[in-house]
């Protein structure tokens, strides 16, 4: 069963035929997500260009009980942007709402529409002499509306926080078609409930974010990036504490990488090489952003590494001598996710645990996984500074890919059980989507789940907004 022609015609009238995609070839890119794990079908992709068009679409959707699946850059990793297999859900693409409405460097603000690509936002901020610090591997294609809807994290959370913390206010279209203008321009506003936080991280289940006021920061006057080889996650944790004592708020990144992850990046990513000649069990990438000067950033990172060597924590290290080299260090880290794909099946985990417990978690989870799947290749890497690890498991060499991936749920359950025992989270930055919906019900308390359902029902009584996601 698919959408009735009469209904398609009514939706098409809102955005025009050119922006109501029905041809299978035109629709196909909207149905392919990065992990190729979530299939879906749709008879219609709508591409509005104004908030008024979004309002008309959602009003009609509520009136006709038509499910709407909001989609940004289609870079999500948990299936939140994908329709189901019925063909009755309509994809609402925000890509044409792509205006930067204003940049206010004096107030450190930028007002952007949901379809603005993250990299374009970063460039607009830099042109105004400011920094927008959200940084993701997919920043060339992901959109700020999707970043907000999933409360994206990235590499700079240690210093600047998640997307939620970078947002002052939002413009949202509710399922009824009503437009909530909550575009706040001040940091201090205690006038009632902070409604934006209901929509940030809601994955399009309560309404559609169409614009936002985002925070900007002064551009750093100096950067320092170091790549260091270590023996263990415990040494990395001690080096993190040392780095924080030297750099304070200037420590803007501290990434942990295992040897096998570096090997995968070097083997499968063009232009990537290991900056160190020797082999080390673990590596860290340290990023310093100085408000004073490049010399200050360099001096800070040298002090961290010097003390790290003296304490026996650092085995070898190198400091980037140019912007190009800084980017090459980061490219190795950012390539680590995709570099696992040529090695076969990979079972993913986006988890967080208290920073101080990371070494214990890795040891316990590794033992559990290897007991279940001898020969599994564990690629545990990520944002050590904020406790977020991408705990990924690549199939054993020579194993059957499908048989390995068939154990996804079993492995997830074991690893997430360990995460919960450490008072951590089963979704640190990717969201819930379809992938973790069942596990959410096993993780959250009955009271929390009941409140979520009541909020959902209150905002979306017709149940049209991204059904089958989150709760």
PDB file of N, CA and C in Angstrom, residues 75 86 140 175 226 228 239 268 272 294 296 301 332 348 406 425 430 432 456 465:
ATOM      1  N   UNK A  75      23.134  11.839   7.252  1.00  0.00           N
ATOM      2  CA  UNK A  75      24.389  11.288   7.763  1.00  0.00           C
ATOM      3  C   UNK A  75      24.203  10.543   9.082  1.00  0.00           C
ATOM      4  N   UNK A  86       6.786   0.539   4.603  1.00  0.00           N
ATOM      5  CA  UNK A  86       5.413   0.543   4.094  1.00  0.00           C
ATOM      6  C   UNK A  86       5.235   1.390   2.843  1.00  0.00           C
ATOM      7  N   UNK A 140      31.047  18.146   6.110  1.00  0.00           N
ATOM      8  CA  UNK A 140      30.877  18.619   4.740  1.00  0.00           C
ATOM      9  C   UNK A 140      29.503  18.334   4.167  1.00  0.00           C
ATOM     10  N   UNK A 175       3.609  19.709  15.022  1.00  0.00           N
ATOM     11  CA  UNK A 175       2.822  18.812  14.159  1.00  0.00           C
ATOM     12  C   UNK A 175       1.509  19.425  13.675  1.00  0.00           C
ATOM     13  N   UNK A 226      49.293  17.648  18.889  1.00  0.00           N
ATOM     14  CA  UNK A 226      50.331  16.637  19.099  1.00  0.00           C
ATOM     15  C   UNK A 226      49.745  15.251  18.961  1.00  0.00           C
ATOM     16  N   UNK A 228      50.761  11.347  20.126  1.00  0.00           N
ATOM     17  CA  UNK A 228      51.669  10.662  21.049  1.00  0.00           C
ATOM     18  C   UNK A 228      51.350   9.175  21.140  1.00  0.00           C
ATOM     19  N   UNK A 239      47.707  11.089  31.359  1.00  0.00           N
ATOM     20  CA  UNK A 239      48.165  12.182  30.508  1.00  0.00           C
ATOM     21  C   UNK A 239      47.060  13.223  30.324  1.00  0.00           C
ATOM     22  N   UNK A 268      43.627   1.970   4.616  1.00  0.00           N
ATOM     23  CA  UNK A 268      42.428   2.146   3.793  1.00  0.00           C
ATOM     24  C   UNK A 268      42.050   3.599   3.510  1.00  0.00           C
ATOM     25  N   UNK A 272      46.836   9.039   4.293  1.00  0.00           N
ATOM     26  CA  UNK A 272      47.054   8.907   5.742  1.00  0.00           C
ATOM     27  C   UNK A 272      48.310   8.073   6.010  1.00  0.00           C
ATOM     28  N   UNK A 294      50.254  31.607  18.903  1.00  0.00           N
ATOM     29  CA  UNK A 294      50.718  30.300  18.450  1.00  0.00           C
ATOM     30  C   UNK A 294      51.868  29.817  19.322  1.00  0.00           C
ATOM     31  N   UNK A 296      52.277  30.444  22.466  1.00  0.00           N
ATOM     32  CA  UNK A 296      51.722  29.969  23.739  1.00  0.00           C
ATOM     33  C   UNK A 296      51.160  28.564  23.589  1.00  0.00           C
ATOM     34  N   UNK A 301      51.741  22.740  24.760  1.00  0.00           N
ATOM     35  CA  UNK A 301      51.764  21.340  24.340  1.00  0.00           C
ATOM     36  C   UNK A 301      53.133  20.711  24.600  1.00  0.00           C
ATOM     37  N   UNK A 332      43.628  11.304  10.188  1.00  0.00           N
ATOM     38  CA  UNK A 332      43.799   9.906  10.587  1.00  0.00           C
ATOM     39  C   UNK A 332      42.709   9.497  11.584  1.00  0.00           C
ATOM     40  N   UNK A 348      28.844  -1.892  16.030  1.00  0.00           N
ATOM     41  CA  UNK A 348      29.136  -0.557  16.545  1.00  0.00           C
ATOM     42  C   UNK A 348      28.544  -0.317  17.932  1.00  0.00           C
ATOM     43  N   UNK A 406      25.065 -11.042  12.441  1.00  0.00           N
ATOM     44  CA  UNK A 406      23.856 -11.601  13.042  1.00  0.00           C
ATOM     45  C   UNK A 406      23.933 -11.581  14.573  1.00  0.00           C
ATOM     46  N   UNK A 425      26.229   5.734  29.354  1.00  0.00           N
ATOM     47  CA  UNK A 425      25.121   5.872  28.414  1.00  0.00           C
ATOM     48  C   UNK A 425      25.350   4.991  27.196  1.00  0.00           C
ATOM     49  N   UNK A 430      25.162   9.758  18.985  1.00  0.00           N
ATOM     50  CA  UNK A 430      24.504   9.411  17.726  1.00  0.00           C
ATOM     51  C   UNK A 430      22.981   9.403  17.824  1.00  0.00           C
ATOM     52  N   UNK A 432      19.138   7.783  19.346  1.00  0.00           N
ATOM     53  CA  UNK A 432      18.451   6.498  19.538  1.00  0.00           C
ATOM     54  C   UNK A 432      17.934   5.951  18.207  1.00  0.00           C
ATOM     55  N   UNK A 456       5.503  13.225  24.191  1.00  0.00           N
ATOM     56  CA  UNK A 456       5.251  12.880  22.788  1.00  0.00           C
ATOM     57  C   UNK A 456       3.765  13.001  22.461  1.00  0.00           C
ATOM     58  N   UNK A 465       4.854  12.400  13.688  1.00  0.00           N
ATOM     59  CA  UNK A 465       6.245  12.838  13.641  1.00  0.00           C
ATOM     60  C   UNK A 465       7.213  11.680  13.859  1.00  0.00           C
TER      61      UNK A 465
END
